[in-house]
């Protein structure tokens, strides 16, 4: 879902009927079923996943697997910069020096 929303060029789903809304629905449905089937096991698994993520982050693993959140931040920043370019209304009091 996140890779589709970001528009990552390396994400090319081969499923003919793929759409981002079905991916989001599947994620929410899976989480809901997890909680309905066994809420205590779902909580244990979520705590384990968070603990594993914290452990990996604290170990400073030098691997570049591609971070989806960095891609999302980059995409948001790019979209906002493009939106600034397209605005025609500009007032002198809003001017800031551009160092880049």
PDB file of C-alpha atoms in Angstrom:
ATOM      1  CA  UNK A   1       0.000   0.000   0.000  1.00  0.00           C
ATOM      2  CA  UNK A   2       2.664   2.478   1.060  1.00  0.00           C
ATOM      3  CA  UNK A   3       4.835   1.847  -1.997  1.00  0.00           C
ATOM      4  CA  UNK A   4       1.850   2.421  -4.275  1.00  0.00           C
ATOM      5  CA  UNK A   5       0.901   5.693  -2.582  1.00  0.00           C
ATOM      6  CA  UNK A   6       4.522   6.903  -2.780  1.00  0.00           C
ATOM      7  CA  UNK A   7       4.767   5.988  -6.445  1.00  0.00           C
ATOM      8  CA  UNK A   8       8.044   4.120  -5.980  1.00  0.00           C
ATOM      9  CA  UNK A   9       9.520   3.316  -9.405  1.00  0.00           C
ATOM     10  CA  UNK A  10      10.769  -0.092  -8.220  1.00  0.00           C
ATOM     11  CA  UNK A  11       7.244  -1.186  -7.200  1.00  0.00           C
ATOM     12  CA  UNK A  12       5.638  -2.968 -10.121  1.00  0.00           C
ATOM     13  CA  UNK A  13       2.843  -5.256  -8.942  1.00  0.00           C
ATOM     14  CA  UNK A  14       2.179  -8.044 -11.428  1.00  0.00           C
ATOM     15  CA  UNK A  15      -1.346  -8.824 -10.197  1.00  0.00           C
ATOM     16  CA  UNK A  16      -3.766  -7.761 -12.924  1.00  0.00           C
ATOM     17  CA  UNK A  17      -6.426  -6.337 -10.595  1.00  0.00           C
ATOM     18  CA  UNK A  18      -4.104  -4.662  -8.073  1.00  0.00           C
ATOM     19  CA  UNK A  19      -5.230  -1.342  -6.649  1.00  0.00           C
ATOM     20  CA  UNK A  20      -4.010   0.542  -3.592  1.00  0.00           C
ATOM     21  CA  UNK A  21      -7.447   0.465  -1.999  1.00  0.00           C
ATOM     22  CA  UNK A  22      -7.518  -3.346  -2.026  1.00  0.00           C
ATOM     23  CA  UNK A  23      -4.088  -3.395  -0.369  1.00  0.00           C
ATOM     24  CA  UNK A  24      -5.293  -1.000   2.342  1.00  0.00           C
ATOM     25  CA  UNK A  25      -8.490  -3.008   2.836  1.00  0.00           C
ATOM     26  CA  UNK A  26      -6.468  -6.244   3.112  1.00  0.00           C
ATOM     27  CA  UNK A  27      -4.178  -4.727   5.735  1.00  0.00           C
ATOM     28  CA  UNK A  28      -7.039  -3.408   7.866  1.00  0.00           C
ATOM     29  CA  UNK A  29      -9.006  -6.656   7.450  1.00  0.00           C
ATOM     30  CA  UNK A  30      -6.010  -8.766   8.467  1.00  0.00           C
ATOM     31  CA  UNK A  31      -5.401  -6.670  11.582  1.00  0.00           C
ATOM     32  CA  UNK A  32      -9.095  -6.840  12.512  1.00  0.00           C
ATOM     33  CA  UNK A  33      -9.157 -10.619  12.100  1.00  0.00           C
ATOM     34  CA  UNK A  34      -6.036 -10.914  14.219  1.00  0.00           C
ATOM     35  CA  UNK A  35      -7.740  -9.049  17.044  1.00  0.00           C
ATOM     36  CA  UNK A  36     -11.045 -10.920  16.652  1.00  0.00           C
ATOM     37  CA  UNK A  37      -9.439 -14.379  16.641  1.00  0.00           C
ATOM     38  CA  UNK A  38      -7.126 -13.844  19.592  1.00  0.00           C
ATOM     39  CA  UNK A  39      -6.674 -10.351  20.954  1.00  0.00           C
ATOM     40  CA  UNK A  40      -4.011 -11.350  23.474  1.00  0.00           C
ATOM     41  CA  UNK A  41      -1.926 -13.118  20.823  1.00  0.00           C
ATOM     42  CA  UNK A  42      -2.296 -10.092  18.520  1.00  0.00           C
ATOM     43  CA  UNK A  43      -1.023  -7.803  21.262  1.00  0.00           C
ATOM     44  CA  UNK A  44       1.884 -10.166  22.003  1.00  0.00           C
ATOM     45  CA  UNK A  45       2.852 -10.262  18.328  1.00  0.00           C
ATOM     46  CA  UNK A  46       2.677  -6.463  18.015  1.00  0.00           C
ATOM     47  CA  UNK A  47       4.829  -6.029  21.140  1.00  0.00           C
ATOM     48  CA  UNK A  48       7.308  -8.584  19.767  1.00  0.00           C
ATOM     49  CA  UNK A  49       7.445  -6.759  16.417  1.00  0.00           C
ATOM     50  CA  UNK A  50       8.082  -3.408  18.121  1.00  0.00           C
ATOM     51  CA  UNK A  51      10.760  -4.975  20.353  1.00  0.00           C
ATOM     52  CA  UNK A  52      12.457  -6.537  17.334  1.00  0.00           C
ATOM     53  CA  UNK A  53      12.377  -3.226  15.472  1.00  0.00           C
ATOM     54  CA  UNK A  54      13.883  -1.380  18.444  1.00  0.00           C
ATOM     55  CA  UNK A  55      16.573  -4.054  18.806  1.00  0.00           C
ATOM     56  CA  UNK A  56      17.544  -3.815  15.136  1.00  0.00           C
ATOM     57  CA  UNK A  57      17.620   0.002  15.284  1.00  0.00           C
ATOM     58  CA  UNK A  58      19.849  -0.020  18.377  1.00  0.00           C
ATOM     59  CA  UNK A  59      22.301  -2.481  16.824  1.00  0.00           C
ATOM     60  CA  UNK A  60      23.056  -0.063  13.968  1.00  0.00           C
ATOM     61  CA  UNK A  61      22.861  -2.718  11.293  1.00  0.00           C
ATOM     62  CA  UNK A  62      24.744  -1.428   8.256  1.00  0.00           C
ATOM     63  CA  UNK A  63      22.319  -2.740   5.661  1.00  0.00           C
ATOM     64  CA  UNK A  64      20.500  -0.711   3.044  1.00  0.00           C
ATOM     65  CA  UNK A  65      17.193  -2.448   2.443  1.00  0.00           C
ATOM     66  CA  UNK A  66      15.334   0.682   1.478  1.00  0.00           C
ATOM     67  CA  UNK A  67      13.202   2.462   4.032  1.00  0.00           C
ATOM     68  CA  UNK A  68       9.575   3.051   3.104  1.00  0.00           C
ATOM     69  CA  UNK A  69       9.187   5.893   5.611  1.00  0.00           C
ATOM     70  CA  UNK A  70      12.164   7.768   4.127  1.00  0.00           C
ATOM     71  CA  UNK A  71      10.581   7.354   0.732  1.00  0.00           C
ATOM     72  CA  UNK A  72       7.276   8.670   2.047  1.00  0.00           C
ATOM     73  CA  UNK A  73       8.969  11.725   3.573  1.00  0.00           C
ATOM     74  CA  UNK A  74      10.856  12.368   0.354  1.00  0.00           C
ATOM     75  CA  UNK A  75       7.660  12.059  -1.672  1.00  0.00           C
ATOM     76  CA  UNK A  76       5.780  14.462   0.623  1.00  0.00           C
ATOM     77  CA  UNK A  77       8.601  17.019   0.467  1.00  0.00           C
ATOM     78  CA  UNK A  78       8.781  16.745  -3.332  1.00  0.00           C
ATOM     79  CA  UNK A  79       5.022  17.155  -3.698  1.00  0.00           C
ATOM     80  CA  UNK A  80       5.022  20.218  -1.436  1.00  0.00           C
ATOM     81  CA  UNK A  81       7.880  21.808  -3.374  1.00  0.00           C
ATOM     82  CA  UNK A  82       6.074  21.197  -6.651  1.00  0.00           C
ATOM     83  CA  UNK A  83       2.925  22.738  -5.155  1.00  0.00           C
ATOM     84  CA  UNK A  84       4.924  25.837  -4.203  1.00  0.00           C
ATOM     85  CA  UNK A  85       6.186  26.192  -7.769  1.00  0.00           C
ATOM     86  CA  UNK A  86       2.697  26.037  -9.221  1.00  0.00           C
ATOM     87  CA  UNK A  87       1.328  28.868  -7.070  1.00  0.00           C
ATOM     88  CA  UNK A  88       1.055  32.117  -8.936  1.00  0.00           C
ATOM     89  CA  UNK A  89       0.111  34.291  -5.960  1.00  0.00           C
ATOM     90  CA  UNK A  90       3.274  35.529  -4.303  1.00  0.00           C
ATOM     91  CA  UNK A  91       3.570  38.274  -1.755  1.00  0.00           C
ATOM     92  CA  UNK A  92       6.807  39.981  -0.767  1.00  0.00           C
ATOM     93  CA  UNK A  93       6.198  39.512   2.966  1.00  0.00           C
ATOM     94  CA  UNK A  94       6.315  35.704   2.470  1.00  0.00           C
ATOM     95  CA  UNK A  95       9.708  35.746   0.760  1.00  0.00           C
ATOM     96  CA  UNK A  96      12.499  33.682   2.331  1.00  0.00           C
ATOM     97  CA  UNK A  97      16.056  33.380   1.007  1.00  0.00           C
ATOM     98  CA  UNK A  98      16.665  30.139  -0.866  1.00  0.00           C
ATOM     99  CA  UNK A  99      20.029  28.599  -0.077  1.00  0.00           C
ATOM    100  CA  UNK A 100      19.567  25.484  -2.183  1.00  0.00           C
TER     101      UNK A 100
END
